[in-house]
Coordinates of C-alpha atoms in Angstrom, one line a residue:
M7 CA -33.2 30.2 12.5
T8 CA -30.6 32.2 14.1
S9 CA -28.5 35.2 12.5
T10 CA -25.9 34.0 10.1
S11 CA -22.3 35.4 10.8
V12 CA -20.1 35.2 7.9
P13 CA -16.5 35.2 8.9
G14 CA -13.8 37.0 7.0
G15 CA -10.1 37.6 6.8
K16 CA -8.6 35.8 9.9
N17 CA -8.1 32.1 10.6
D18 CA -10.4 32.1 13.7
E19 CA -12.5 29.2 14.2
S20 CA -14.9 30.5 17.0
N21 CA -16.1 33.1 14.2
F22 CA -18.3 30.5 12.6
I23 CA -21.5 30.3 10.5
E24 CA -24.4 29.8 12.9
H25 CA -27.1 27.1 12.3
D26 CA -30.6 26.7 13.7
A27 CA -31.2 24.6 16.6
S28 CA -31.0 21.3 14.6
G29 CA -27.7 21.8 13.5
V30 CA -28.8 21.9 10.0
G31 CA -29.4 24.9 7.7
A32 CA -33.1 25.8 6.8
E33 CA -32.2 25.4 3.2
E34 CA -31.5 21.6 3.2
A35 CA -33.8 20.4 0.4
A36 CA -32.9 17.0 -1.1
D37 CA -34.8 14.8 0.9
N38 CA -38.7 14.7 1.9
H39 CA -38.5 11.4 4.1
A40 CA -41.8 10.0 4.9
E41 CA -40.5 9.1 8.6
P42 CA -37.7 11.0 10.5
L43 CA -34.5 9.7 10.0
P44 CA -32.6 8.7 13.0
A45 CA -29.7 11.4 14.4
D46 CA -27.0 9.3 13.5
A47 CA -28.0 8.7 9.8
P48 CA -25.5 9.0 7.6
V49 CA -25.2 12.5 5.7
L50 CA -24.2 12.8 2.0
L51 CA -23.4 16.0 0.2
F52 CA -23.5 16.0 -3.5
L53 CA -22.0 19.0 -5.1
H54 CA -22.8 19.4 -9.0
G55 CA -20.9 21.0 -11.6
V56 CA -21.5 23.6 -14.2
G57 CA -24.8 23.9 -16.0
D58 CA -28.4 23.9 -14.6
G59 CA -27.3 22.2 -11.4
D60 CA -29.6 19.1 -12.1
P61 CA -32.9 21.0 -10.4
D62 CA -35.0 17.7 -10.9
N63 CA -32.0 15.5 -9.1
N64 CA -32.1 13.0 -11.8
W65 CA -28.6 11.8 -10.7
R66 CA -30.6 10.3 -7.6
P67 CA -32.4 7.4 -8.9
V68 CA -29.5 6.3 -11.2
F69 CA -27.3 6.4 -8.0
D70 CA -29.8 4.6 -5.9
A71 CA -30.1 1.8 -8.5
A72 CA -26.2 1.5 -8.4
L73 CA -25.9 1.5 -4.8
T74 CA -28.8 -1.3 -4.7
E75 CA -27.0 -3.5 -7.2
A76 CA -23.6 -2.9 -5.0
G77 CA -25.2 -4.4 -2.2
Y78 CA -25.7 -1.3 -0.2
P79 CA -29.0 0.4 1.2
N80 CA -30.5 3.4 -1.1
L81 CA -30.3 6.9 -0.1
D82 CA -33.9 6.6 1.6
E83 CA -31.8 5.7 4.8
V84 CA -29.4 8.7 4.0
R85 CA -29.6 12.5 4.7
V86 CA -28.9 13.9 1.4
I87 CA -27.7 17.5 1.0
A88 CA -27.7 18.7 -2.7
P89 CA -27.4 22.3 -2.7
K90 CA -28.4 24.1 -6.0
F91 CA -25.9 27.0 -6.8
A92 CA -26.1 27.2 -10.5
H93 CA -27.8 30.9 -10.3
A94 CA -25.3 31.9 -7.7
L95 CA -22.1 30.9 -10.1
V96 CA -23.6 32.9 -13.0
G97 CA -23.5 36.4 -10.7
S98 CA -24.8 37.7 -7.3
D99 CA -25.3 41.3 -6.0
D100 CA -24.6 40.1 -2.7
R101 CA -21.1 41.1 -1.1
E102 CA -20.4 38.1 1.0
A103 CA -17.0 37.3 2.4
V104 CA -15.3 33.9 1.8
P105 CA -15.7 31.8 4.8
C106 CA -12.5 31.5 6.9
L107 CA -10.7 28.4 7.7
T108 CA -11.8 26.5 10.5
I109 CA -9.5 23.4 10.6
K110 CA -6.3 24.3 12.2
V111 CA -3.1 23.8 10.9
P112 CA -1.5 20.8 13.0
T113 CA 1.9 21.2 14.9
R114 CA 4.8 19.0 13.2
D115 CA 4.3 16.2 15.6
E116 CA 0.3 16.2 15.0
A117 CA 1.0 16.6 11.4
K118 CA 3.3 13.5 11.4
T119 CA 0.9 11.3 13.4
N120 CA -2.0 12.6 11.2
R121 CA -0.5 11.7 7.8
R122 CA 0.7 8.2 9.1
R123 CA -3.1 7.3 10.1
F124 CA -4.3 9.0 6.7
E125 CA -1.8 6.7 4.7
N126 CA -3.2 3.6 6.7
R127 CA -6.9 4.7 5.6
M128 CA -5.6 5.3 2.0
R129 CA -4.1 1.9 1.7
A130 CA -7.1 0.4 3.2
A131 CA -9.2 2.3 0.4
E132 CA -6.8 1.4 -2.5
L133 CA -7.0 -2.4 -1.1
R134 CA -10.7 -2.3 -1.3
F135 CA -11.4 -0.1 -4.3
G136 CA -8.8 -1.1 -6.4
G137 CA -5.0 -0.2 -7.5
H138 CA -4.2 3.5 -8.1
E139 CA -3.7 4.8 -11.6
R140 CA -2.8 8.2 -12.2
G141 CA -2.9 8.1 -16.1
S142 CA -0.4 10.0 -18.2
G143 CA -2.7 12.6 -20.0
I144 CA -2.1 13.8 -23.6
P145 CA 0.5 16.3 -24.3
G146 CA -1.1 20.0 -24.9
L147 CA -4.6 18.6 -23.5
P148 CA -4.0 20.3 -19.8
A149 CA -3.3 23.7 -21.9
A150 CA -6.6 23.2 -23.6
I151 CA -8.3 22.6 -20.7
S152 CA -7.0 25.7 -19.0
A153 CA -7.9 27.7 -22.2
S154 CA -11.5 26.4 -22.0
V155 CA -12.3 28.1 -18.9
D156 CA -12.2 31.4 -20.6
L157 CA -15.0 30.2 -22.9
P158 CA -18.4 31.7 -22.4
S159 CA -20.1 28.2 -21.7
F160 CA -17.5 28.1 -18.7
K161 CA -18.6 31.5 -17.2
A162 CA -19.6 29.8 -13.9
A163 CA -16.3 28.2 -13.6
Q164 CA -14.5 31.7 -14.2
N165 CA -16.7 33.1 -11.7
Y166 CA -16.0 30.7 -8.8
L167 CA -12.3 30.7 -9.7
H168 CA -12.0 34.6 -9.9
V169 CA -14.8 36.5 -8.4
P170 CA -14.6 36.3 -4.7
H171 CA -18.0 37.4 -3.5
I172 CA -19.6 34.6 -6.0
R173 CA -17.2 32.0 -4.6
A174 CA -18.3 33.0 -1.0
Q175 CA -22.0 32.9 -1.8
V176 CA -21.6 29.2 -3.0
L177 CA -19.5 28.1 0.0
N178 CA -21.5 30.1 2.6
R179 CA -24.8 28.5 1.0
I180 CA -23.7 25.2 1.4
L181 CA -22.1 25.6 4.9
R182 CA -25.5 26.9 6.0
M183 CA -27.2 23.4 5.0
L184 CA -24.6 21.5 6.9
P185 CA -24.9 20.1 10.7
R186 CA -22.5 21.4 13.1
E187 CA -21.1 17.9 14.0
G188 CA -20.9 14.3 13.0
R189 CA -19.8 12.6 10.0
L190 CA -20.2 13.6 6.4
V191 CA -19.6 11.9 3.2
I192 CA -19.1 14.6 -0.1
V193 CA -19.3 13.5 -3.6
G194 CA -18.0 16.3 -6.0
H195 CA -18.6 16.3 -9.6
S196 CA -16.5 18.3 -12.0
L197 CA -16.7 22.0 -10.6
G198 CA -18.3 20.3 -7.6
S199 CA -15.2 18.5 -6.9
V200 CA -13.0 22.0 -7.0
I201 CA -15.8 23.3 -4.7
A202 CA -15.6 20.1 -2.3
V203 CA -11.8 20.5 -2.0
D204 CA -11.9 24.0 -1.3
L205 CA -14.8 23.7 1.3
L206 CA -12.8 21.0 3.3
R207 CA -10.9 23.4 5.7
R208 CA -14.0 25.6 6.3
L209 CA -16.3 23.0 7.7
P210 CA -17.3 23.1 11.4
P211 CA -14.3 21.6 13.4
Q212 CA -16.6 18.7 14.6
L213 CA -17.8 17.8 11.5
H214 CA -15.6 15.0 10.3
V215 CA -15.6 13.8 6.3
T216 CA -15.4 10.0 6.3
G217 CA -14.9 10.1 2.7
L218 CA -14.4 12.5 -0.3
V219 CA -15.5 10.9 -3.9
T220 CA -14.6 13.2 -6.6
I221 CA -15.6 12.4 -10.2
G222 CA -14.8 14.2 -13.7
S223 CA -12.5 16.4 -11.6
P224 CA -10.5 19.1 -13.5
L225 CA -8.0 19.6 -10.6
A226 CA -5.0 18.0 -12.3
T227 CA -5.1 21.4 -14.2
K228 CA -3.5 24.0 -12.0
R229 CA -5.9 26.6 -13.4
F230 CA -8.6 25.3 -11.3
H231 CA -6.6 25.6 -8.0
V232 CA -8.5 28.6 -6.3
D233 CA -6.4 29.9 -3.7
N234 CA -3.3 27.7 -4.5
L235 CA -5.2 24.9 -3.3
Q236 CA -2.2 22.5 -4.6
D237 CA 0.2 24.3 -2.1
V238 CA -2.4 24.6 0.6
L239 CA -3.1 21.1 0.7
A240 CA 0.4 19.6 0.5
E241 CA -0.8 17.5 3.4
P242 CA -4.3 16.1 4.0
P243 CA -6.5 18.2 6.4
S244 CA -7.0 16.6 9.6
N245 CA -10.7 16.3 9.1
L246 CA -10.5 14.3 6.0
G247 CA -10.9 10.1 6.3
W248 CA -10.0 9.4 2.9
W249 CA -10.2 10.8 -0.7
V250 CA -10.6 8.7 -3.9
N251 CA -11.1 10.3 -7.4
F252 CA -12.6 8.6 -10.3
W253 CA -11.8 9.5 -14.0
N254 CA -12.2 7.9 -17.2
P255 CA -10.3 8.3 -20.3
A256 CA -12.9 9.5 -22.6
D257 CA -13.9 12.4 -20.3
P258 CA -12.3 15.7 -21.7
V259 CA -12.5 17.5 -18.4
A260 CA -10.3 15.1 -16.7
G261 CA -8.0 15.2 -19.5
R262 CA -7.1 11.4 -19.5
R263 CA -5.7 11.4 -16.1
G264 CA -6.6 11.7 -12.4
V265 CA -5.6 14.4 -9.8
S266 CA -2.9 12.8 -7.9
S267 CA -0.2 14.6 -10.0
A268 CA -1.4 17.8 -8.0
F269 CA -2.3 15.9 -4.5
P270 CA 0.0 13.0 -4.3
W271 CA -1.5 11.8 -0.9
M272 CA -4.9 10.6 -2.5
V273 CA -5.9 7.7 -4.8
D274 CA -6.8 7.9 -8.6
L275 CA -9.2 5.1 -9.7
L276 CA -9.6 4.4 -13.6
I277 CA -13.2 3.7 -14.9
P278 CA -14.2 2.4 -18.4
T279 CA -17.2 3.8 -20.0
K280 CA -18.5 3.6 -23.4
K281 CA -19.6 7.1 -23.6
I282 CA -17.6 10.0 -25.2
L283 CA -16.9 13.7 -24.5
H284 CA -19.9 15.5 -22.6
Q285 CA -21.6 12.3 -22.0
A286 CA -18.5 10.6 -20.5
H287 CA -18.2 13.6 -18.1
S288 CA -21.9 13.5 -17.0
A289 CA -22.3 13.0 -13.2
T290 CA -24.9 10.0 -13.8
E291 CA -22.4 8.2 -16.1
Y292 CA -20.2 8.2 -13.6
L293 CA -22.6 7.8 -10.6
A294 CA -23.9 4.5 -12.5
Q295 CA -20.6 3.0 -12.3
P296 CA -20.4 0.2 -9.7
A297 CA -16.8 1.2 -8.5
V298 CA -18.2 4.6 -7.7
A299 CA -21.0 3.3 -5.8
D300 CA -19.1 0.9 -3.9
A301 CA -16.8 3.7 -2.9
V302 CA -19.6 6.1 -1.7
G303 CA -21.6 3.2 -0.5
Y304 CA -18.7 2.1 1.9
A305 CA -18.3 5.5 3.2
L306 CA -22.0 5.8 4.1
F307 CA -22.6 2.5 5.5
G308 CA -19.3 0.7 6.3
S309 CA -18.5 -2.7 5.1
K310 CA -21.4 -4.7 3.5
G311 CA -21.9 -7.8 5.7
K312 CA -21.3 -10.5 3.3
E313 CA -17.7 -9.0 2.8
V314 CA -16.9 -8.8 6.6
A315 CA -14.0 -11.3 6.9
T316 CA -14.6 -14.2 9.6
T317 CA -12.6 -16.6 11.3
A318 CA -15.1 -19.2 11.2
T319 CA -14.5 -20.4 7.5
G320 CA -11.5 -22.5 6.5
F321 CA -11.0 -26.2 6.6
D322 CA -8.7 -28.2 8.8
I323 CA -6.0 -29.0 6.2
P324 CA -2.6 -29.1 5.9
L325 CA -0.6 -25.9 4.9
D326 CA 1.7 -25.9 1.8
P327 CA 5.4 -24.6 1.9
A328 CA 4.3 -21.3 0.6
E329 CA 1.6 -20.9 3.2
I330 CA 3.7 -22.0 6.1
Y331 CA 6.3 -19.4 5.1
A332 CA 3.6 -16.5 5.3
V333 CA 1.6 -17.9 8.5
V334 CA 5.1 -18.4 10.3
A335 CA 6.3 -15.0 9.1
L336 CA 3.6 -13.2 10.1
R337 CA 3.5 -14.9 13.6
F338 CA 7.2 -13.8 14.2
A339 CA 6.2 -10.2 13.2
H340 CA 3.5 -10.2 15.7
L341 CA 6.0 -11.6 18.4
V342 CA 8.3 -9.1 17.4
A343 CA 5.5 -6.2 17.5
Q344 CA 4.5 -7.3 21.3
S345 CA 8.0 -6.2 22.4
L346 CA 8.0 -2.8 20.8
T347 CA 6.3 0.2 22.4
G348 CA 5.8 3.8 21.9
D349 CA 6.1 5.5 18.1
L350 CA 8.2 2.6 17.0
G351 CA 5.5 0.1 18.1
E352 CA 2.7 2.2 16.5
R353 CA 4.5 2.2 13.1
Y354 CA 5.4 -1.3 13.3
S355 CA 1.9 -2.6 14.0
G356 CA 0.6 -0.2 11.4
A357 CA 3.0 -1.5 8.9
L358 CA 2.3 -5.2 9.9
R359 CA -1.7 -4.7 9.9
T360 CA -1.0 -3.7 6.2
V361 CA 1.4 -6.5 5.1
Q362 CA -1.0 -8.9 6.4
A363 CA -4.0 -7.9 4.7
L364 CA -1.9 -7.7 1.4
S365 CA -0.8 -11.2 2.0
V366 CA -3.9 -12.7 2.9
V367 CA -5.2 -11.4 -0.3
A368 CA -2.4 -12.8 -2.2
L369 CA -2.6 -16.0 -0.5
Q370 CA -6.4 -16.5 -1.0
E371 CA -6.4 -15.6 -4.8
R372 CA -3.7 -18.1 -5.2
I373 CA -5.8 -20.8 -3.5
A374 CA -8.9 -19.8 -5.5
N375 CA -6.8 -19.8 -8.8
E376 CA -5.4 -23.5 -8.0
K377 CA -9.1 -24.4 -6.9
R378 CA -8.1 -25.7 -3.6
L379 CA -9.8 -25.4 -0.3
L380 CA -8.9 -22.6 2.2
P381 CA -6.9 -23.9 5.0
A382 CA -8.1 -22.7 8.4
A383 CA -4.8 -21.2 9.3
V384 CA -5.1 -18.9 6.3
A385 CA -8.7 -17.9 6.8
Q386 CA -8.0 -16.9 10.4
L387 CA -5.7 -14.2 9.3
S388 CA -8.5 -12.4 7.5
F389 CA -10.0 -9.1 8.7
D390 CA -11.6 -6.0 7.7
F391 CA -8.7 -4.0 6.8
S392 CA -10.7 -0.9 5.9
D393 CA -12.2 -0.9 9.5
L394 CA -9.2 0.9 11.3
K395 CA -10.7 -0.5 14.6
T396 CA -10.3 -4.1 13.8
P397 CA -6.7 -5.4 14.8
A398 CA -4.9 -7.8 12.6
P399 CA -5.8 -11.4 14.2
I400 CA -2.3 -12.9 15.4
P401 CA -1.7 -16.3 13.5
Q402 CA -2.1 -19.5 15.2
R403 CA 0.8 -21.6 16.2
I404 CA 2.4 -23.9 13.5
S405 CA 3.4 -27.4 14.3
G406 CA 4.9 -30.2 12.3
V407 CA 7.4 -28.2 10.4
P408 CA 10.5 -30.5 9.6
K409 CA 13.5 -29.1 11.5
D410 CA 15.3 -29.2 7.9
M411 CA 12.8 -26.7 6.3
A412 CA 12.8 -24.8 9.6
V413 CA 16.8 -24.0 9.0
V414 CA 16.0 -22.2 5.8
L415 CA 13.0 -20.8 7.1
F416 CA 14.4 -19.4 10.4
T417 CA 17.6 -18.1 8.7
V418 CA 15.2 -16.3 6.3
L419 CA 13.2 -14.6 9.2
G420 CA 16.2 -13.8 11.0
T421 CA 17.7 -11.9 8.2
E422 CA 15.0 -10.5 6.0
N423 CA 12.3 -8.0 6.5
V424 CA 9.1 -9.5 7.1
I425 CA 7.4 -6.3 7.1
H426 CA 8.4 -5.5 3.4
P427 CA 7.7 -2.8 1.8
F428 CA 8.0 -1.0 5.1
E429 CA 11.6 -0.3 6.7
I430 CA 11.7 -0.1 10.3
T431 CA 14.8 -0.7 12.2
V432 CA 14.2 -3.1 15.2
S433 CA 16.6 -3.9 17.7
K434 CA 18.4 -7.4 17.4
S435 CA 17.6 -8.4 20.8
A436 CA 13.8 -7.8 19.9
K437 CA 14.2 -10.0 16.9
Q438 CA 16.1 -12.6 18.7
Q439 CA 13.6 -12.8 21.7
A440 CA 10.8 -13.3 19.0
M441 CA 12.8 -15.9 17.4
E442 CA 13.3 -17.8 20.6
E443 CA 9.7 -17.7 21.5
L444 CA 8.9 -18.9 17.9
S445 CA 11.1 -21.9 17.8
A446 CA 10.0 -23.1 21.5
E447 CA 6.1 -23.0 20.3
M448 CA 7.2 -24.7 17.3
G449 CA 8.7 -27.5 19.1
F450 CA 12.4 -26.7 18.3
G451 CA 13.3 -25.5 21.4
I452 CA 14.7 -22.0 22.7
Q453 CA 18.5 -23.0 21.5
F454 CA 17.4 -23.1 18.1
G455 CA 16.3 -19.5 18.0
R456 CA 19.4 -18.5 19.4
D457 CA 21.6 -20.7 17.4
V458 CA 20.0 -18.7 14.1
F459 CA 21.6 -15.8 15.2
T460 CA 25.0 -17.2 16.3
A461 CA 25.0 -19.0 12.6
A462 CA 24.4 -15.7 11.0
N463 CA 27.0 -13.8 13.1
T464 CA 29.5 -16.7 12.3
A465 CA 28.7 -16.5 8.6
N466 CA 29.1 -12.7 8.5
T467 CA 32.4 -12.6 10.1
A468 CA 33.7 -15.7 7.8
L469 CA 32.7 -13.6 4.6
S470 CA 33.5 -10.0 5.9
G471 CA 36.1 -10.0 8.7
P472 CA 35.5 -9.5 12.2
N473 CA 33.9 -6.3 14.1
L474 CA 31.4 -5.7 11.2
G475 CA 28.4 -6.5 13.5
W476 CA 25.4 -8.1 12.2
I477 CA 24.6 -9.5 9.0
K478 CA 23.0 -6.7 6.5
W479 CA 19.4 -6.9 7.3
G480 CA 17.0 -7.4 4.5
A481 CA 19.9 -7.0 2.1
L482 CA 18.5 -9.3 -0.9
G483 CA 15.9 -6.9 -1.5
A484 CA 15.7 -5.8 -5.1
G485 CA 19.0 -7.9 -5.8
A486 CA 16.8 -10.9 -5.5
T487 CA 14.6 -9.7 -8.3
A488 CA 17.6 -9.4 -10.5
I489 CA 18.9 -12.9 -9.8
V490 CA 15.3 -14.3 -10.4
L491 CA 15.2 -12.2 -14.0
A492 CA 18.7 -13.4 -14.8
T493 CA 17.9 -17.1 -14.3
G494 CA 15.2 -16.9 -17.0
G495 CA 12.1 -15.9 -14.9
L496 CA 11.1 -18.3 -11.9
A497 CA 12.8 -21.3 -13.0
L498 CA 14.5 -22.0 -9.8
A499 CA 15.2 -25.6 -8.9
A500 CA 14.5 -25.8 -5.2
A501 CA 16.2 -28.5 -2.7
P502 CA 14.4 -30.8 -0.6
G503 CA 15.1 -28.5 2.4
L504 CA 12.7 -26.0 1.4
A505 CA 10.1 -27.9 -0.7
G506 CA 9.6 -29.5 -4.0
A507 CA 11.0 -27.5 -7.1
A508 CA 7.5 -27.7 -8.9
L509 CA 5.8 -26.6 -6.0
I510 CA 7.8 -23.5 -5.1
T511 CA 8.1 -22.5 -8.7
S512 CA 4.2 -22.5 -8.8
A513 CA 4.1 -20.3 -5.5
L514 CA 6.8 -17.8 -6.9
A515 CA 4.8 -17.6 -10.4
S516 CA 1.8 -16.4 -8.0
F517 CA 3.2 -14.1 -5.6
G518 CA 6.4 -13.0 -7.8
P519 CA 9.8 -12.2 -5.8
G520 CA 8.3 -8.6 -4.6
G521 CA 6.2 -8.6 -1.4
M522 CA 6.6 -10.2 1.8
V523 CA 5.4 -13.8 0.9
G524 CA 7.2 -13.6 -2.6
G525 CA 10.2 -12.0 -1.1
L526 CA 10.7 -14.5 1.6
L527 CA 9.9 -17.5 -0.9
T528 CA 12.7 -16.1 -3.1
A529 CA 15.0 -15.6 -0.2
G530 CA 14.8 -19.2 0.7
T531 CA 14.9 -20.7 -2.7
L532 CA 18.2 -18.8 -3.4
M533 CA 19.7 -20.0 -0.2
S534 CA 18.8 -23.9 -1.0
A535 CA 18.4 -24.0 -4.6
G536 CA 20.9 -26.5 -6.1
G537 CA 20.4 -26.2 -9.8
G538 CA 23.1 -24.3 -12.1
G539 CA 20.4 -21.6 -12.9
V540 CA 20.9 -20.0 -9.7
A541 CA 24.4 -20.1 -9.7
F542 CA 24.5 -18.5 -13.2
G543 CA 22.4 -15.9 -12.4
L544 CA 24.7 -15.0 -9.2
A545 CA 27.6 -14.7 -11.3
S546 CA 25.8 -12.6 -14.1
N547 CA 27.0 -9.0 -14.5
S548 CA 23.7 -7.8 -13.9
T549 CA 23.9 -9.2 -10.2
S550 CA 26.0 -6.9 -7.7
A551 CA 28.7 -8.3 -5.3
E552 CA 26.5 -7.0 -2.6
T553 CA 23.6 -9.2 -3.7
V554 CA 26.1 -12.5 -4.0
E555 CA 27.3 -11.6 -0.6
A556 CA 23.9 -11.3 0.7
V557 CA 22.9 -14.8 -0.9
V558 CA 26.2 -16.6 0.3
V559 CA 26.1 -15.3 3.7
R560 CA 22.7 -16.6 4.2
Q561 CA 23.7 -20.0 2.7
L562 CA 26.7 -20.1 4.9
A563 CA 24.5 -19.3 7.9
A564 CA 21.9 -22.2 7.2
V565 CA 25.4 -24.5 7.0
V566 CA 26.4 -23.1 10.3
L567 CA 22.9 -23.7 11.8
R568 CA 22.9 -27.3 10.8
K569 CA 26.2 -27.9 12.4
L570 CA 25.1 -26.4 15.6
Q571 CA 22.0 -28.4 15.6
G572 CA 23.6 -31.7 14.6
L573 CA 21.7 -31.9 11.2
S574 CA 22.9 -33.4 7.9
Q575 CA 24.4 -30.9 5.6
D576 CA 22.6 -29.7 2.3
D577 CA 25.4 -30.7 -0.4
S578 CA 23.4 -28.3 -2.6
V579 CA 25.1 -25.2 -1.0
W580 CA 28.8 -26.6 -1.6
N581 CA 27.8 -27.5 -5.3
Q582 CA 26.2 -23.9 -5.8
L583 CA 29.4 -22.1 -4.5
T584 CA 31.7 -24.1 -6.7
T585 CA 29.7 -24.0 -9.9
M586 CA 29.5 -20.1 -9.0
E587 CA 33.1 -19.9 -8.6
L588 CA 33.8 -21.2 -12.1
D589 CA 31.1 -19.2 -13.8
V590 CA 32.5 -15.9 -11.9
R591 CA 36.1 -16.8 -13.0
R592 CA 35.1 -17.4 -16.5
E593 CA 33.2 -14.2 -16.5
Y594 CA 36.5 -12.4 -15.2
E595 CA 38.7 -14.0 -18.0
R596 CA 36.3 -12.8 -20.8
A597 CA 36.0 -9.3 -19.1
D598 CA 39.7 -9.0 -18.4
E599 CA 40.6 -9.5 -22.0
F600 CA 39.9 -6.3 -23.4
S601 CA 38.7 -4.2 -20.3
D602 CA 40.7 -1.5 -18.6
A603 CA 42.6 -2.6 -15.7
S604 CA 40.7 -0.1 -13.5
S605 CA 37.2 -1.2 -14.9
P606 CA 34.6 -0.9 -12.2
M607 CA 33.0 -4.2 -13.8
L608 CA 36.4 -5.9 -13.2
K609 CA 36.3 -4.8 -9.6
E610 CA 32.9 -5.9 -9.0
I611 CA 33.7 -9.4 -10.3
K612 CA 36.9 -9.6 -8.1
K613 CA 34.7 -8.8 -5.1
K614 CA 32.2 -11.7 -6.0
I615 CA 35.3 -13.9 -6.5
A616 CA 36.8 -12.9 -3.1
I617 CA 33.4 -13.6 -1.5
I618 CA 32.7 -17.1 -2.8
E619 CA 36.4 -18.1 -2.0
R620 CA 36.1 -17.4 1.6
A621 CA 32.8 -19.2 1.9
I622 CA 34.3 -22.2 0.2
N623 CA 37.5 -21.8 2.3
Y624 CA 35.2 -21.8 5.6
L625 CA 33.5 -25.1 4.4
K626 CA 36.7 -26.6 3.8
D627 CA 38.5 -25.6 7.1
N628 CA 35.6 -26.6 9.1
N629 CA 35.2 -30.0 7.4
L630 CA 31.7 -29.3 5.8
E631 CA 32.3 -30.1 2.0
P632 CA 31.0 -33.2 0.9
E633 CA 33.3 -36.2 0.7
D634 CA 33.2 -36.2 -2.9
S635 CA 33.7 -32.6 -3.3
L636 CA 37.1 -33.1 -4.9
T637 CA 36.0 -35.2 -7.5
I638 CA 32.9 -33.3 -8.4
H639 CA 35.1 -29.9 -8.5
M640 CA 37.6 -31.5 -10.6
D641 CA 35.0 -32.7 -13.3
R642 CA 33.4 -29.3 -13.3
G643 CA 36.6 -28.0 -13.9
R644 CA 37.3 -30.0 -17.1
Q645 CA 33.6 -28.8 -18.6

């Protein structure tokens, strides 16, 4: 082995610990394989916590069993590096220097790109491993954990945190055992998680950390932040693929919380345990958990073959309205993405990829819960989201959608955010070009796509006056959720132009008003619902005038689009507007009796009345009211 040069003091990545010719330190000792492993074999670095360091590697058979149970190969196919540094933590006469930083701080533009790509990987990890759950902790427990560091039993932790040459000896010992380049998976338990995070920025520049898995970590407690780790790692380092932390509520070291309170860019995952206190904190207890095995196994081996999505499954059966909304919306978004370039195109495509993955999961869960066959058009949308090199499949063309249904669908697509929850401004011309292409391929002709935007502009002018530009894009947003709640949940009676009431109510119950699919369904339902419940929800004081305007302008746009296309009108729009007018005026009379004349609530109600009146007047002036509208309106007025 060549001489060892320990850098110190300066951030000079050329001054780096040398290795032997194989690129692996001579102290690597966790594995004795009967046959040499291939050069590209995955490398696992396991960092133990305080104590004796598990000299017999009792963690290994436990973790082998968990990996096998999770469907992955065991550690015989992995180069395992499990350094033992328990004695080094107790004390040392050697005076080594803490290894220098080798991972450069990126420029502003590089940091922006790195963060975006890191967030993509973390979203994939969260989708695969489970939802983020930080935990709330227990009052006083962080202080108790901090104080415990001063106890004699935690002398090893004290030394690592406060004695530089001991910290240096541990870090250098680990670095001497690592390859110069390639891909590395790190598992850090307890104090080992602190060492792992401390190590990240000191690794060889060509050694990329595919995944970092921490278990039983105390990093939520600032006392463990050696060298101000929380501040230094305000952004994820450029050599880190992803980081997930597992904690369980019975683990006293974790303090009933994860570590994202200190590092908000990573993901915390809660796992249950039947153990308590020190048993709950043990490495073997964590490593026996299926979720931990799945995370480490995925980092080492990638997706399991049985879980990789394929387009060869699914049945040639019709889509229901909710599925039509999802597939058509995703295809529209892909058409928009094709016209975008540069940073805008990269961000939009990344957001679309995430939205498609989440939408497919939601669709498949709903179909499975309803015990229905999976339509081929939905199955075709699936892809391995966790593999960032796998593009999101472009949805197939959809035909056979009734034009009356397309009026509502296309109005929603043209005015709502199809990549929710991401917000990316796209030019009107890009959306209109995509809309024209979509309408042509669905058999409605290019003019239908153009008329969608003409109708929206006409409706916007009718309600808000001239020179106010394009309709407020995606303005329903959280307002739609407020309306759904105000109507007593999801009991929205959809008009025939959208779909049967029972089917849409069921779909909304599955998706909720949030998310891309649920949001578009909610917007479409609010546009075409004929029941008084929606009118009541819009009239409610909990619904803002801006939300009322967002709903009404879309309703009016659908009316204008029907007129431009020579389609029969949907009387439910008129009925809802007139019902809403009566309800809002009734709210005003009740509030006006005792409220101040300058009351903000009264002003908000007046705005609602003005919006609804303009819409009704537009319908009257353009002969778009039902023939029996006068009789209906008079009858309602007597109620």
